[in-house]
PDB file of C-alpha atoms in Angstrom:
ATOM      1  CA  MET A   1      -5.410  17.525   0.620  1.00  0.00           C
ATOM      2  CA  ASP A   2      -8.340  16.664   3.087  1.00  0.00           C
ATOM      3  CA  THR A   3     -10.865  17.536   0.627  1.00  0.00           C
ATOM      4  CA  ALA A   4      -9.708  16.322  -2.266  1.00  0.00           C
ATOM      5  CA  GLY A   5      -9.227  12.913  -0.931  1.00  0.00           C
ATOM      6  CA  ARG A   6     -12.642  13.387   0.024  1.00  0.00           C
ATOM      7  CA  LEU A   7     -13.449  14.643  -3.677  1.00  0.00           C
ATOM      8  CA  ILE A   8     -11.787  11.197  -5.293  1.00  0.00           C
ATOM      9  CA  LEU A   9     -13.506   8.484  -3.069  1.00  0.00           C
ATOM     10  CA  GLU A  10     -16.580  10.789  -3.181  1.00  0.00           C
ATOM     11  CA  LYS A  11     -17.587  11.075  -7.508  1.00  0.00           C
ATOM     12  CA  GLY A  12     -13.948   9.608  -8.961  1.00  0.00           C
ATOM     13  CA  TYR A  13     -10.593  10.696 -10.320  1.00  0.00           C
ATOM     14  CA  SER A  14     -11.470  11.392 -13.750  1.00  0.00           C
ATOM     15  CA  LYS A  15     -14.823  12.486 -12.806  1.00  0.00           C
ATOM     16  CA  VAL A  16     -13.583  15.446  -9.780  1.00  0.00           C
ATOM     17  CA  SER A  17     -11.411  17.899 -11.919  1.00  0.00           C
ATOM     18  CA  LEU A  18      -8.648  20.177 -10.236  1.00  0.00           C
ATOM     19  CA  GLU A  19     -11.035  23.453  -9.992  1.00  0.00           C
ATOM     20  CA  ALA A  20     -13.572  21.733  -8.011  1.00  0.00           C
ATOM     21  CA  ILE A  21     -10.816  20.053  -5.433  1.00  0.00           C
ATOM     22  CA  ALA A  22      -9.619  24.158  -5.555  1.00  0.00           C
ATOM     23  CA  LYS A  23     -12.801  25.301  -5.281  1.00  0.00           C
ATOM     24  CA  GLU A  24     -14.275  23.805  -2.274  1.00  0.00           C
ATOM     25  CA  ALA A  25     -10.573  23.464  -0.809  1.00  0.00           C
ATOM     26  CA  ARG A  26     -10.596  27.320  -1.171  1.00  0.00           C
ATOM     27  CA  VAL A  27      -6.945  27.620  -3.053  1.00  0.00           C
ATOM     28  CA  ALA A  28      -6.316  28.480  -5.751  1.00  0.00           C
ATOM     29  CA  VAL A  29      -5.293  25.769  -9.096  1.00  0.00           C
ATOM     30  CA  ARG A  30      -2.220  26.906  -9.825  1.00  0.00           C
ATOM     31  CA  THR A  31      -1.880  26.474  -5.796  1.00  0.00           C
ATOM     32  CA  ILE A  32      -2.614  23.137  -6.338  1.00  0.00           C
ATOM     33  CA  TYR A  33      -0.326  22.972  -9.524  1.00  0.00           C
ATOM     34  CA  VAL A  34       2.930  24.476  -8.317  1.00  0.00           C
ATOM     35  CA  LYS A  35       2.570  22.640  -5.167  1.00  0.00           C
ATOM     36  CA  PHE A  36       1.354  19.181  -6.279  1.00  0.00           C
ATOM     37  CA  GLY A  37       1.765  18.950 -10.235  1.00  0.00           C
ATOM     38  CA  GLY A  38      -1.378  18.582 -11.226  1.00  0.00           C
ATOM     39  CA  LYS A  39      -3.846  15.847  -9.553  1.00  0.00           C
ATOM     40  CA  ALA A  40      -1.692  12.901 -10.601  1.00  0.00           C
ATOM     41  CA  GLY A  41       0.731  14.215  -8.381  1.00  0.00           C
ATOM     42  CA  LEU A  42      -1.890  15.275  -5.497  1.00  0.00           C
ATOM     43  CA  LEU A  43      -3.323  12.012  -5.587  1.00  0.00           C
ATOM     44  CA  LYS A  44       0.680  10.477  -4.971  1.00  0.00           C
ATOM     45  CA  ALA A  45       0.949  13.390  -1.639  1.00  0.00           C
ATOM     46  CA  ILE A  46      -2.443  11.588  -0.179  1.00  0.00           C
ATOM     47  CA  LEU A  47      -1.066   8.809  -0.471  1.00  0.00           C
ATOM     48  CA  LEU A  48       2.011   8.983   0.299  1.00  0.00           C
ATOM     49  CA  ARG A  49       0.639  11.196   4.061  1.00  0.00           C
ATOM     50  CA  TYR A  50      -1.474   8.225   4.811  1.00  0.00           C
ATOM     51  CA  ARG A  51       0.813   5.743   4.110  1.00  0.00           C
ATOM     52  CA  ALA A  52       3.773   6.993   6.193  1.00  0.00           C
ATOM     53  CA  GLY A  53       0.841   7.064   9.338  1.00  0.00           C
ATOM     54  CA  ALA A  54       1.180   3.059   8.678  1.00  0.00           C
ATOM     55  CA  PHE A  55       5.075   2.450   8.735  1.00  0.00           C
ATOM     56  CA  ASP A  56       8.351   3.813  10.459  1.00  0.00           C
ATOM     57  CA  PRO A  57      10.456   2.781   7.955  1.00  0.00           C
ATOM     58  CA  SER A  58      13.248   2.248  10.595  1.00  0.00           C
ATOM     59  CA  VAL A  59      12.411  -0.146  12.146  1.00  0.00           C
ATOM     60  CA  MET A  60      12.977  -2.901   9.860  1.00  0.00           C
ATOM     61  CA  GLU A  61      15.710  -1.511   8.352  1.00  0.00           C
ATOM     62  CA  THR A  62      17.641  -1.027  11.890  1.00  0.00           C
ATOM     63  CA  VAL A  63      15.754  -2.967  15.048  1.00  0.00           C
ATOM     64  CA  ASN A  64      17.349  -5.935  14.870  1.00  0.00           C
ATOM     65  CA  ARG A  65      13.970  -8.799  15.991  1.00  0.00           C
ATOM     66  CA  PRO A  66      13.085 -12.063  15.464  1.00  0.00           C
ATOM     67  CA  MET A  67      12.584 -12.010  11.729  1.00  0.00           C
ATOM     68  CA  ARG A  68       8.783 -13.400  12.207  1.00  0.00           C
ATOM     69  CA  ASP A  69       7.834 -10.484  15.730  1.00  0.00           C
ATOM     70  CA  THR A  70       9.046  -8.225  12.435  1.00  0.00           C
ATOM     71  CA  LEU A  71       6.696 -10.015  10.073  1.00  0.00           C
ATOM     72  CA  LEU A  72       3.906 -10.113  11.944  1.00  0.00           C
ATOM     73  CA  GLU A  73       4.021  -6.480  12.826  1.00  0.00           C
ATOM     74  CA  PHE A  74       4.449  -5.786   9.195  1.00  0.00           C
ATOM     75  CA  GLY A  75       1.767  -7.602   8.546  1.00  0.00           C
ATOM     76  CA  MET A  76      -1.018  -6.287  11.319  1.00  0.00           C
ATOM     77  CA  ARG A  77       0.253  -2.329   9.624  1.00  0.00           C
ATOM     78  CA  PHE A  78      -0.677  -3.277   6.735  1.00  0.00           C
ATOM     79  CA  HIS A  79      -4.185  -4.830   7.259  1.00  0.00           C
ATOM     80  CA  SER A  80      -5.576  -1.598   9.095  1.00  0.00           C
ATOM     81  CA  LEU A  81      -3.814   0.183   5.659  1.00  0.00           C
ATOM     82  CA  VAL A  82      -5.546  -1.101   3.566  1.00  0.00           C
ATOM     83  CA  SER A  83      -8.343  -2.993   5.355  1.00  0.00           C
ATOM     84  CA  THR A  84     -10.214   0.405   5.381  1.00  0.00           C
ATOM     85  CA  PRO A  85     -13.230   1.265   3.954  1.00  0.00           C
ATOM     86  CA  ALA A  86     -11.720   4.733   1.919  1.00  0.00           C
ATOM     87  CA  ALA A  87      -8.515   2.915   0.768  1.00  0.00           C
ATOM     88  CA  THR A  88     -10.735   0.487  -0.599  1.00  0.00           C
ATOM     89  CA  ALA A  89     -12.602   1.968  -2.998  1.00  0.00           C
ATOM     90  CA  LEU A  90      -9.266   3.999  -3.663  1.00  0.00           C
ATOM     91  CA  TYR A  91      -8.234   0.777  -4.581  1.00  0.00           C
ATOM     92  CA  GLN A  92     -11.595  -0.177  -6.969  1.00  0.00           C
ATOM     93  CA  ILE A  93     -10.584   3.814  -8.579  1.00  0.00           C
ATOM     94  CA  VAL A  94      -7.847   3.388  -9.315  1.00  0.00           C
ATOM     95  CA  VAL A  95      -9.082  -0.437 -10.921  1.00  0.00           C
ATOM     96  CA  ALA A  96     -11.743   1.030 -13.288  1.00  0.00           C
ATOM     97  CA  GLU A  97      -9.974   3.949 -14.028  1.00  0.00           C
ATOM     98  CA  SER A  98      -6.199   3.289 -14.584  1.00  0.00           C
ATOM     99  CA  HIS A  99      -7.035   3.074 -17.900  1.00  0.00           C
ATOM    100  CA  ALA A 100      -8.867   5.532 -19.636  1.00  0.00           C
ATOM    101  CA  ASN A 101      -6.033   7.690 -16.555  1.00  0.00           C
ATOM    102  CA  PRO A 102      -2.454   6.262 -16.687  1.00  0.00           C
ATOM    103  CA  ASP A 103      -0.631   8.876 -14.866  1.00  0.00           C
ATOM    104  CA  LEU A 104      -3.803   7.627 -12.067  1.00  0.00           C
ATOM    105  CA  ALA A 105      -2.458   4.357 -11.928  1.00  0.00           C
ATOM    106  CA  GLU A 106       1.082   5.314 -11.800  1.00  0.00           C
ATOM    107  CA  ALA A 107       0.427   7.842  -9.121  1.00  0.00           C
ATOM    108  CA  PHE A 108      -0.672   4.398  -6.369  1.00  0.00           C
ATOM    109  CA  TRP A 109       1.822   1.601  -7.884  1.00  0.00           C
ATOM    110  CA  ASP A 110       4.497   4.299  -7.011  1.00  0.00           C
ATOM    111  CA  ALA A 111       2.702   6.339  -3.573  1.00  0.00           C
ATOM    112  CA  GLY A 112       1.626   2.558  -2.252  1.00  0.00           C
ATOM    113  CA  PRO A 113       3.289  -0.850  -3.987  1.00  0.00           C
ATOM    114  CA  ARG A 114       6.330   0.309  -4.734  1.00  0.00           C
ATOM    115  CA  GLN A 115       7.300   2.020  -1.380  1.00  0.00           C
ATOM    116  CA  THR A 116       5.976  -1.219   0.129  1.00  0.00           C
ATOM    117  CA  ARG A 117       7.652  -3.398  -2.120  1.00  0.00           C
ATOM    118  CA  GLU A 118      10.897  -0.851  -1.786  1.00  0.00           C
ATOM    119  CA  LEU A 119      10.562  -1.564   1.936  1.00  0.00           C
ATOM    120  CA  LEU A 120      10.537  -5.262   2.296  1.00  0.00           C
ATOM    121  CA  ALA A 121      13.078  -6.169  -0.907  1.00  0.00           C
ATOM    122  CA  ARG A 122      15.463  -3.540   1.733  1.00  0.00           C
ATOM    123  CA  TYR A 123      15.140  -5.781   4.824  1.00  0.00           C
ATOM    124  CA  PHE A 124      15.267  -9.089   2.998  1.00  0.00           C
ATOM    125  CA  ALA A 125      18.382  -7.737   1.710  1.00  0.00           C
ATOM    126  CA  ARG A 126      19.465  -6.802   5.611  1.00  0.00           C
ATOM    127  CA  PRO A 127      23.086  -8.796   5.821  1.00  0.00           C
ATOM    128  CA  ASP A 128      21.520 -10.239   8.920  1.00  0.00           C
ATOM    129  CA  ILE A 129      18.574 -11.492   7.690  1.00  0.00           C
ATOM    130  CA  LYS A 130      19.705 -12.510   4.555  1.00  0.00           C
ATOM    131  CA  ALA A 131      21.980 -15.176   6.416  1.00  0.00           C
ATOM    132  CA  GLN A 132      18.594 -16.570   7.885  1.00  0.00           C
ATOM    133  CA  LEU A 133      17.059 -17.270   4.234  1.00  0.00           C
ATOM    134  CA  SER A 134      17.510 -20.245   2.144  1.00  0.00           C
ATOM    135  CA  THR A 135      17.112 -19.491  -0.231  1.00  0.00           C
ATOM    136  CA  ASP A 136      18.999 -16.976  -3.612  1.00  0.00           C
ATOM    137  CA  ALA A 137      15.813 -15.469  -5.193  1.00  0.00           C
ATOM    138  CA  PRO A 138      16.874 -11.789  -5.236  1.00  0.00           C
ATOM    139  CA  PRO A 139      15.408  -9.493  -1.898  1.00  0.00           C
ATOM    140  CA  GLU A 140      13.080  -8.150  -4.821  1.00  0.00           C
ATOM    141  CA  ARG A 141      11.255 -10.862  -5.380  1.00  0.00           C
ATOM    142  CA  LEU A 142      11.285 -12.122  -1.966  1.00  0.00           C
ATOM    143  CA  ALA A 143       9.223  -8.538  -0.964  1.00  0.00           C
ATOM    144  CA  VAL A 144       6.251  -9.885  -3.957  1.00  0.00           C
ATOM    145  CA  TYR A 145       5.900 -13.332  -2.783  1.00  0.00           C
ATOM    146  CA  PHE A 146       4.981 -12.113   0.870  1.00  0.00           C
ATOM    147  CA  MET A 147       3.389  -9.668   0.385  1.00  0.00           C
ATOM    148  CA  ASN A 148       1.463 -12.846  -2.354  1.00  0.00           C
ATOM    149  CA  CYS A 149       0.966 -14.944   0.952  1.00  0.00           C
ATOM    150  CA  LEU A 150      -0.046 -11.631   3.350  1.00  0.00           C
ATOM    151  CA  MET A 151      -2.674 -10.868   0.594  1.00  0.00           C
ATOM    152  CA  GLY A 152      -4.443 -13.873   0.888  1.00  0.00           C
ATOM    153  CA  ASP A 153      -8.103 -13.292  -0.903  1.00  0.00           C
ATOM    154  CA  GLN A 154      -8.176  -9.679  -1.252  1.00  0.00           C
ATOM    155  CA  LEU A 155      -9.193 -10.098  -5.133  1.00  0.00           C
ATOM    156  CA  ARG A 156     -13.104 -11.434  -3.388  1.00  0.00           C
ATOM    157  CA  ARG A 157     -12.930  -7.990  -0.733  1.00  0.00           C
ATOM    158  CA  PHE A 158     -11.519  -6.154  -3.468  1.00  0.00           C
ATOM    159  CA  LEU A 159     -14.556  -6.851  -5.679  1.00  0.00           C
ATOM    160  CA  PHE A 160     -17.741  -7.638  -3.841  1.00  0.00           C
ATOM    161  CA  ASP A 161     -15.967  -4.943  -0.831  1.00  0.00           C
ATOM    162  CA  SER A 162     -18.761  -5.366   2.051  1.00  0.00           C
ATOM    163  CA  ARG A 163     -21.414  -7.452   1.194  1.00  0.00           C
ATOM    164  CA  CYS A 164     -18.864 -10.619   1.513  1.00  0.00           C
ATOM    165  CA  GLY A 165     -18.041 -10.148   4.684  1.00  0.00           C
ATOM    166  CA  VAL A 166     -14.563 -11.805   4.235  1.00  0.00           C
ATOM    167  CA  ALA A 167     -12.533 -10.020   7.028  1.00  0.00           C
ATOM    168  CA  THR A 168      -8.443 -10.497   6.825  1.00  0.00           C
ATOM    169  CA  THR A 169      -7.609 -12.072  11.240  1.00  0.00           C
ATOM    170  CA  PRO A 170      -4.687 -11.686  13.152  1.00  0.00           C
ATOM    171  CA  GLU A 171      -5.221 -15.593  12.246  1.00  0.00           C
ATOM    172  CA  ASP A 172      -5.007 -14.844   8.218  1.00  0.00           C
ATOM    173  CA  ILE A 173      -2.268 -12.819   8.911  1.00  0.00           C
ATOM    174  CA  GLU A 174      -0.459 -14.779  11.157  1.00  0.00           C
ATOM    175  CA  GLN A 175      -1.452 -18.086   9.264  1.00  0.00           C
ATOM    176  CA  GLY A 176       0.574 -15.642   5.991  1.00  0.00           C
ATOM    177  CA  VAL A 177       3.631 -15.147   7.017  1.00  0.00           C
ATOM    178  CA  ASP A 178       4.385 -18.480   8.443  1.00  0.00           C
ATOM    179  CA  LEU A 179       3.409 -19.981   5.038  1.00  0.00           C
ATOM    180  CA  PHE A 180       6.322 -17.147   3.499  1.00  0.00           C
ATOM    181  CA  LEU A 181       8.370 -18.535   6.617  1.00  0.00           C
ATOM    182  CA  HIS A 182       8.078 -22.219   6.007  1.00  0.00           C
ATOM    183  CA  GLY A 183       9.418 -21.195   2.306  1.00  0.00           C
ATOM    184  CA  ALA A 184      11.735 -19.261   2.933  1.00  0.00           C
ATOM    185  CA  LEU A 185      13.967 -19.742   5.814  1.00  0.00           C
ATOM    186  CA  ARG A 186      16.796 -21.727   6.206  1.00  0.00           C
ATOM    187  CA  ARG A 187      16.247 -25.041   8.193  1.00  0.00           C
TER     188      ARG A 187
END
């Protein structure tokens, strides 16, 4: 998976073949098909492994801590995950190539944004958390609202990469969490 991830980042998803990945990884193409179902499945597995290193779902699903603390920790972990040069490069590849490669977009969505939104929705659906909220918005919608508050000006970062000097600071994350909570918490 490391070889595939490196090649995809270097050359782009559509410009690297399974044969090239297999050759460099010293495995058979058939092995990749059997284990991952193809290139999209391989990419999805890479993303899930990368994401698993950043998030422990049990923390958001079971631990009783103040909501602000939980969301701040989530925000810090999320930004450490998506702010790396590799994550930015992959996002740019997905945006550039997803129209021609719908499997790429689907693999990225399933392994990344969908998983993140589902984790947040489960958190917001917890009875102890829901009781603190002033809104009847469904947990899935709250997850989207929270991510929007958290992401800030990420479009600029994704478009211009390191050239624009946009960096997300802990203060930015804290402001995003506080903005969300200001609108969502029961008073």
